[in-house]
Amino acid sequence: MGVMRPVIITANWKMNTSPADAGPLAADIAKATDVAGVTRIICPPYVALAPVKDALAGTDVAVGAQNVHAEAKGAYTGEISASMLAGLVSWCIVGHSERRRDQFESDALIGAKIVRLVEAGISPMLCCGEQLDEREAGSAVETVQAQVRAALDVVMASGQGLPSDLVIAYEPVWAIGTGRTASGADAAEMADAIRATVAGIAGAEFAEAMPVLYGGSVTADSFGEFINEPAIDGALIGGASLKPDQMAGIAATAAEAAAGRAGA
Ligand code: PEP
């Protein structure tokens, strides 16, 4: 039997919710998703981290941030460092395609963010994914492998080695917020390609133990197609993650998959 990876569902609330309504929403989602064998993470906006952390006290739902700055501290007006997040979050998303698009984040910058997170004891969730024209041109795998390699090379160059809690979320850009999803088979092929790249950097054992999530218009209806692929270990969920009933459906499917994997 191979290594047992955790099944993980992560809510990315993006620029939604307020400090006042985020806590009650997090509590509702925690209740709706209280299933066995599934790691749950909620990533609210920065200003809602503290109320969400308070609302989730006494549950095993983890709190994550959606971004972090690549420098440890200094004259970076309006930015948030990893050490500021320590104590508030246990996870942080880096390299989301909306930040690559809007803030022009490079793979090297994203790698530097992972270094800062590791220093602060925060688990990194690295996002990667191809554009539609890259998929249509047949270069999706090559594109995603290059993204992962370039970011993780920076981590290796720091002398840290890859963090054992690293999670990679494969999110085809054309599937985010569009209602379109990749096929389960395409997502699984990409998860294998990501692990092959990581194996080349940190060894096959590390890559085999590393969770790979799918993201891109995941709903309670579509999640089964992904989690039924043995190479996929869960989802990063945007739009549907603001809806407790959707999250309940996703968590129920995740729990079935986790039970199946544990018994396999
Ligand atoms: C995301 O924010 O990472 C995401 C996948 O969004 P959505 O589920 O809305 O496509």
CSV table of C-alpha atoms and ligand atoms in Angstrom, one decimal:
chain,number,residue,atom,x,y,z
A,1,MET,CA,0.0,0.0,0.0
A,2,GLY,CA,1.2,3.5,-0.9
A,3,VAL,CA,1.5,6.4,1.5
A,4,MET,CA,-1.9,7.7,2.9
A,5,ARG,CA,-2.2,11.4,2.0
A,6,PRO,CA,-4.8,13.6,3.8
A,7,VAL,CA,-8.0,14.6,2.1
A,8,ILE,CA,-8.1,18.4,2.2
A,9,ILE,CA,-10.9,20.9,1.4
A,10,THR,CA,-9.9,24.6,1.4
A,11,ALA,CA,-12.2,27.5,1.2
A,12,ASN,CA,-10.8,30.6,-0.5
A,13,TRP,CA,-13.2,33.5,0.2
A,14,LYS,CA,-11.2,35.9,-1.9
A,15,MET,CA,-12.3,39.6,-1.4
A,16,ASN,CA,-15.7,38.6,0.2
A,17,THR,CA,-17.1,38.9,3.7
A,18,SER,CA,-16.6,41.5,6.4
A,19,PRO,CA,-15.1,41.3,9.9
A,20,ALA,CA,-18.7,41.2,11.2
A,21,ASP,CA,-20.1,38.5,9.0
A,22,ALA,CA,-17.1,36.2,8.5
A,23,GLY,CA,-17.2,34.7,11.9
A,24,PRO,CA,-20.8,33.5,11.7
A,25,LEU,CA,-20.2,32.2,8.2
A,26,ALA,CA,-17.1,30.3,9.3
A,27,ALA,CA,-19.1,28.8,12.2
A,28,ASP,CA,-21.9,27.7,9.9
A,29,ILE,CA,-19.4,26.1,7.5
A,30,ALA,CA,-17.6,24.4,10.3
A,31,LYS,CA,-20.9,22.8,11.5
A,32,ALA,CA,-22.0,21.9,7.9
A,33,THR,CA,-18.7,20.2,7.1
A,34,ASP,CA,-18.1,18.3,10.4
A,35,VAL,CA,-17.2,15.0,8.9
A,36,ALA,CA,-14.6,12.4,9.7
A,37,GLY,CA,-11.2,12.1,8.0
A,38,VAL,CA,-11.1,15.4,6.2
A,39,THR,CA,-8.8,18.3,6.8
A,40,ARG,CA,-10.7,21.6,6.5
A,41,ILE,CA,-9.2,25.0,6.0
A,42,ILE,CA,-10.9,28.4,5.6
A,43,CYS,CA,-9.0,31.3,4.1
A,44,PRO,CA,-10.9,34.6,4.7
A,45,PRO,CA,-9.6,38.1,3.9
A,46,TYR,CA,-6.9,39.5,6.2
A,47,VAL,CA,-9.3,41.7,8.1
A,48,ALA,CA,-11.5,38.7,8.9
A,49,LEU,CA,-8.7,36.4,10.1
A,50,ALA,CA,-9.1,37.2,13.8
A,51,PRO,CA,-12.9,36.9,14.0
A,52,VAL,CA,-12.8,33.7,11.9
A,53,LYS,CA,-10.1,32.3,14.2
A,54,ASP,CA,-12.3,33.1,17.2
A,55,ALA,CA,-15.4,31.6,15.6
A,56,LEU,CA,-13.5,28.3,14.9
A,57,ALA,CA,-12.0,27.9,18.3
A,58,GLY,CA,-13.0,24.5,19.6
A,59,THR,CA,-13.3,23.1,16.1
A,60,ASP,CA,-10.5,21.4,14.1
A,61,VAL,CA,-11.1,23.7,11.1
A,62,ALA,CA,-7.8,25.5,10.3
A,63,VAL,CA,-7.5,29.1,9.3
A,64,GLY,CA,-5.4,30.2,6.3
A,65,ALA,CA,-4.4,33.5,4.7
A,66,GLN,CA,-4.8,34.2,1.0
A,67,ASN,CA,-1.4,35.8,0.5
A,68,VAL,CA,1.8,37.0,2.3
A,69,HIS,CA,4.6,39.4,1.4
A,70,ALA,CA,7.9,38.0,0.1
A,71,GLU,CA,10.0,40.1,2.5
A,72,ALA,CA,10.2,39.5,6.2
A,73,LYS,CA,9.6,43.2,7.2
A,74,GLY,CA,10.3,46.7,6.1
A,75,ALA,CA,9.0,49.7,4.2
A,76,TYR,CA,6.2,47.9,2.3
A,77,THR,CA,3.1,50.0,2.9
A,78,GLY,CA,-0.1,48.1,3.2
A,79,GLU,CA,1.6,44.7,3.1
A,80,ILE,CA,1.4,41.8,5.6
A,81,SER,CA,4.4,39.6,6.6
A,82,ALA,CA,4.5,36.0,7.5
A,83,SER,CA,5.5,36.8,11.1
A,84,MET,CA,2.4,39.0,11.4
A,85,LEU,CA,0.3,36.0,10.3
A,86,ALA,CA,1.9,33.6,12.7
A,87,GLY,CA,-0.5,32.8,15.5
A,88,LEU,CA,-3.5,33.8,13.4
A,89,VAL,CA,-3.2,31.2,10.7
A,90,SER,CA,-1.7,27.8,10.2
A,91,TRP,CA,-1.9,27.9,6.3
A,92,CYS,CA,-1.3,30.4,3.6
A,93,ILE,CA,-2.2,30.3,-0.1
A,94,VAL,CA,0.6,31.6,-2.4
A,95,GLY,CA,0.7,32.1,-6.2
A,96,HIS,CA,-3.1,32.2,-6.8
A,97,SER,CA,-3.7,33.0,-10.5
A,98,GLU,CA,-5.6,36.1,-9.6
A,99,ARG,CA,-2.5,37.5,-7.9
A,100,ARG,CA,-0.3,36.3,-10.8
A,101,ARG,CA,-2.7,38.2,-13.1
A,102,ASP,CA,-3.4,41.4,-11.1
A,103,GLN,CA,-0.2,41.8,-9.1
A,104,PHE,CA,2.1,40.3,-11.8
A,105,GLU,CA,3.5,37.8,-9.3
A,106,SER,CA,6.4,35.8,-10.7
A,107,ASP,CA,7.3,32.2,-9.8
A,108,ALA,CA,10.5,33.5,-8.1
A,109,LEU,CA,8.5,35.9,-5.9
A,110,ILE,CA,6.1,33.1,-5.0
A,111,GLY,CA,9.0,30.9,-4.1
A,112,ALA,CA,10.3,33.7,-1.8
A,113,LYS,CA,6.9,33.8,-0.1
A,114,ILE,CA,7.1,30.1,0.6
A,115,VAL,CA,10.5,30.7,2.3
A,116,ARG,CA,9.0,33.4,4.5
A,117,LEU,CA,6.1,31.1,5.4
A,118,VAL,CA,8.4,28.3,6.4
A,119,GLU,CA,10.4,30.6,8.6
A,120,ALA,CA,7.2,31.6,10.3
A,121,GLY,CA,6.0,28.0,10.8
A,122,ILE,CA,3.0,28.4,8.4
A,123,SER,CA,2.1,25.7,5.9
A,124,PRO,CA,2.2,26.8,2.3
A,125,MET,CA,-0.4,26.0,-0.3
A,126,LEU,CA,1.2,26.7,-3.7
A,127,CYS,CA,-1.2,27.4,-6.6
A,128,CYS,CA,-0.3,26.7,-10.3
A,129,GLY,CA,-2.2,26.4,-13.5
A,130,GLU,CA,-2.2,27.0,-17.2
A,131,GLN,CA,-4.1,29.5,-19.4
A,132,LEU,CA,-6.7,28.3,-21.9
A,133,ASP,CA,-4.5,28.9,-24.9
A,134,GLU,CA,-1.7,26.9,-23.2
A,135,ARG,CA,-4.1,23.9,-22.7
A,136,GLU,CA,-5.3,24.2,-26.3
A,137,ALA,CA,-1.8,24.4,-27.6
A,138,GLY,CA,-0.9,21.2,-25.7
A,139,SER,CA,1.6,22.9,-23.4
A,140,ALA,CA,-0.4,22.8,-20.2
A,141,VAL,CA,1.8,20.2,-18.5
A,142,GLU,CA,5.0,21.9,-19.5
A,143,THR,CA,3.7,25.3,-18.2
A,144,VAL,CA,2.6,24.0,-14.9
A,145,GLN,CA,5.8,22.0,-14.3
A,146,ALA,CA,7.8,25.1,-15.1
A,147,GLN,CA,5.8,27.2,-12.6
A,148,VAL,CA,6.3,24.6,-9.8
A,149,ARG,CA,10.0,24.1,-10.6
A,150,ALA,CA,10.8,27.8,-10.7
A,151,ALA,CA,9.0,28.5,-7.4
A,152,LEU,CA,10.5,25.5,-5.6
A,153,ASP,CA,14.0,26.1,-6.9
A,154,VAL,CA,13.9,29.4,-4.9
A,155,VAL,CA,13.0,27.4,-1.8
A,156,MET,CA,15.8,24.9,-2.4
A,157,ALA,CA,18.3,27.8,-3.0
A,158,SER,CA,17.4,29.2,0.4
A,159,GLY,CA,18.8,26.1,2.0
A,160,GLN,CA,15.6,25.2,3.7
A,161,GLY,CA,14.6,22.2,1.6
A,162,LEU,CA,11.0,21.7,0.8
A,163,PRO,CA,8.6,22.0,3.7
A,164,SER,CA,7.1,18.6,4.6
A,165,ASP,CA,3.7,20.2,4.8
A,166,LEU,CA,3.8,21.6,1.3
A,167,VAL,CA,0.5,21.3,-0.6
A,168,ILE,CA,0.1,22.1,-4.3
A,169,ALA,CA,-3.2,23.3,-5.8
A,170,TYR,CA,-3.6,22.7,-9.5
A,171,GLU,CA,-6.0,25.4,-10.8
A,172,PRO,CA,-6.4,25.8,-14.5
A,173,VAL,CA,-6.9,29.5,-15.0
A,174,TRP,CA,-9.7,29.0,-17.5
A,175,ALA,CA,-11.7,27.1,-14.9
A,176,ILE,CA,-11.5,29.6,-12.0
A,177,GLY,CA,-14.8,31.4,-11.5
A,178,THR,CA,-16.0,30.5,-15.0
A,179,GLY,CA,-18.3,27.5,-14.2
A,180,ARG,CA,-16.0,25.4,-16.5
A,181,THR,CA,-14.0,22.6,-14.9
A,182,ALA,CA,-11.1,20.4,-16.1
A,183,SER,CA,-12.0,16.7,-16.4
A,184,GLY,CA,-11.0,14.5,-13.5
A,185,ALA,CA,-8.7,12.6,-15.9
A,186,ASP,CA,-6.9,15.8,-17.0
A,187,ALA,CA,-6.5,17.0,-13.4
A,188,ALA,CA,-5.1,13.6,-12.4
A,189,GLU,CA,-2.7,13.7,-15.3
A,190,MET,CA,-1.5,17.1,-14.1
A,191,ALA,CA,-1.2,15.9,-10.5
A,192,ASP,CA,1.1,13.1,-11.7
A,193,ALA,CA,3.1,15.7,-13.7
A,194,ILE,CA,3.4,18.0,-10.6
A,195,ARG,CA,4.6,15.1,-8.5
A,196,ALA,CA,7.1,14.1,-11.1
A,197,THR,CA,8.5,17.6,-11.0
A,198,VAL,CA,8.6,17.6,-7.2
A,199,ALA,CA,10.2,14.2,-7.2
A,200,GLY,CA,13.0,15.6,-9.3
A,201,ILE,CA,13.6,18.3,-6.7
A,202,ALA,CA,13.0,16.6,-3.4
A,203,GLY,CA,12.8,12.9,-4.2
A,204,ALA,CA,10.0,10.4,-5.1
A,205,GLU,CA,9.1,9.7,-1.5
A,206,PHE,CA,8.5,13.4,-0.7
A,207,ALA,CA,6.4,13.8,-3.9
A,208,GLU,CA,4.3,10.7,-3.2
A,209,ALA,CA,3.4,12.1,0.3
A,210,MET,CA,2.6,15.6,-0.9
A,211,PRO,CA,-1.1,16.4,-1.3
A,212,VAL,CA,-2.2,17.8,-4.7
A,213,LEU,CA,-5.6,19.6,-4.8
A,214,TYR,CA,-7.8,20.6,-7.7
A,215,GLY,CA,-9.3,24.0,-8.0
A,216,GLY,CA,-11.6,25.7,-10.6
A,217,SER,CA,-15.3,26.0,-10.3
A,218,VAL,CA,-15.6,23.1,-7.8
A,219,THR,CA,-19.1,22.6,-6.5
A,220,ALA,CA,-20.9,19.9,-4.5
A,221,ASP,CA,-21.9,18.4,-7.8
A,222,SER,CA,-18.5,18.4,-9.5
A,223,PHE,CA,-16.2,17.5,-6.6
A,224,GLY,CA,-16.7,13.8,-6.9
A,225,GLU,CA,-15.1,13.6,-10.3
A,226,PHE,CA,-11.9,15.0,-8.8
A,227,ILE,CA,-11.7,13.2,-5.5
A,228,ASN,CA,-12.4,9.9,-7.1
A,229,GLU,CA,-9.1,10.3,-8.9
A,230,PRO,CA,-6.4,8.7,-6.6
A,231,ALA,CA,-3.9,11.4,-7.6
A,232,ILE,CA,-6.1,14.2,-6.4
A,233,ASP,CA,-6.4,14.8,-2.6
A,234,GLY,CA,-9.1,17.5,-2.3
A,235,ALA,CA,-10.0,20.9,-3.6
A,236,LEU,CA,-9.4,24.6,-3.3
A,237,ILE,CA,-12.8,26.1,-3.6
A,238,GLY,CA,-13.7,29.7,-4.4
A,239,GLY,CA,-17.3,30.7,-5.2
A,240,ALA,CA,-18.9,27.7,-3.7
A,241,SER,CA,-16.9,28.1,-0.4
A,242,LEU,CA,-19.1,31.0,0.6
A,243,LYS,CA,-22.2,28.7,0.7
A,244,PRO,CA,-22.5,26.3,3.7
A,245,ASP,CA,-24.8,23.9,1.8
A,246,GLN,CA,-22.3,23.6,-1.0
A,247,MET,CA,-19.5,23.1,1.5
A,248,ALA,CA,-21.6,20.5,3.3
A,249,GLY,CA,-22.0,18.5,0.0
A,250,ILE,CA,-18.3,18.8,-0.8
A,251,ALA,CA,-17.3,17.7,2.7
A,252,ALA,CA,-19.7,14.7,2.6
A,253,THR,CA,-18.1,13.5,-0.7
A,254,ALA,CA,-14.6,14.1,0.8
A,255,ALA,CA,-15.4,12.0,3.8
A,256,GLU,CA,-16.6,9.1,1.6
A,257,ALA,CA,-13.3,9.3,-0.4
A,258,ALA,CA,-11.3,9.5,2.8
A,259,ALA,CA,-13.0,6.4,4.2
A,260,GLY,CA,-12.5,4.6,0.9
A,261,ARG,CA,-8.8,5.5,0.9
A,262,ALA,CA,-8.3,4.4,4.5
A,263,GLY,CA,-9.9,1.1,3.7
A,264,ALA,CA,-8.1,0.6,0.4
B,1,PEP,C1,-10.1,29.7,-6.3
B,1,PEP,O1,-10.4,30.8,-5.8
B,1,PEP,O2,-9.0,29.2,-6.1
B,1,PEP,C2,-11.1,29.0,-7.2
B,1,PEP,C3,-10.9,27.9,-7.7
B,1,PEP,O3,-12.3,29.7,-7.4
B,1,PEP,P1,-13.7,29.1,-8.0
B,1,PEP,O4,-14.0,27.9,-7.2
B,1,PEP,O5,-14.7,30.2,-7.8
B,1,PEP,O6,-13.4,28.8,-9.4
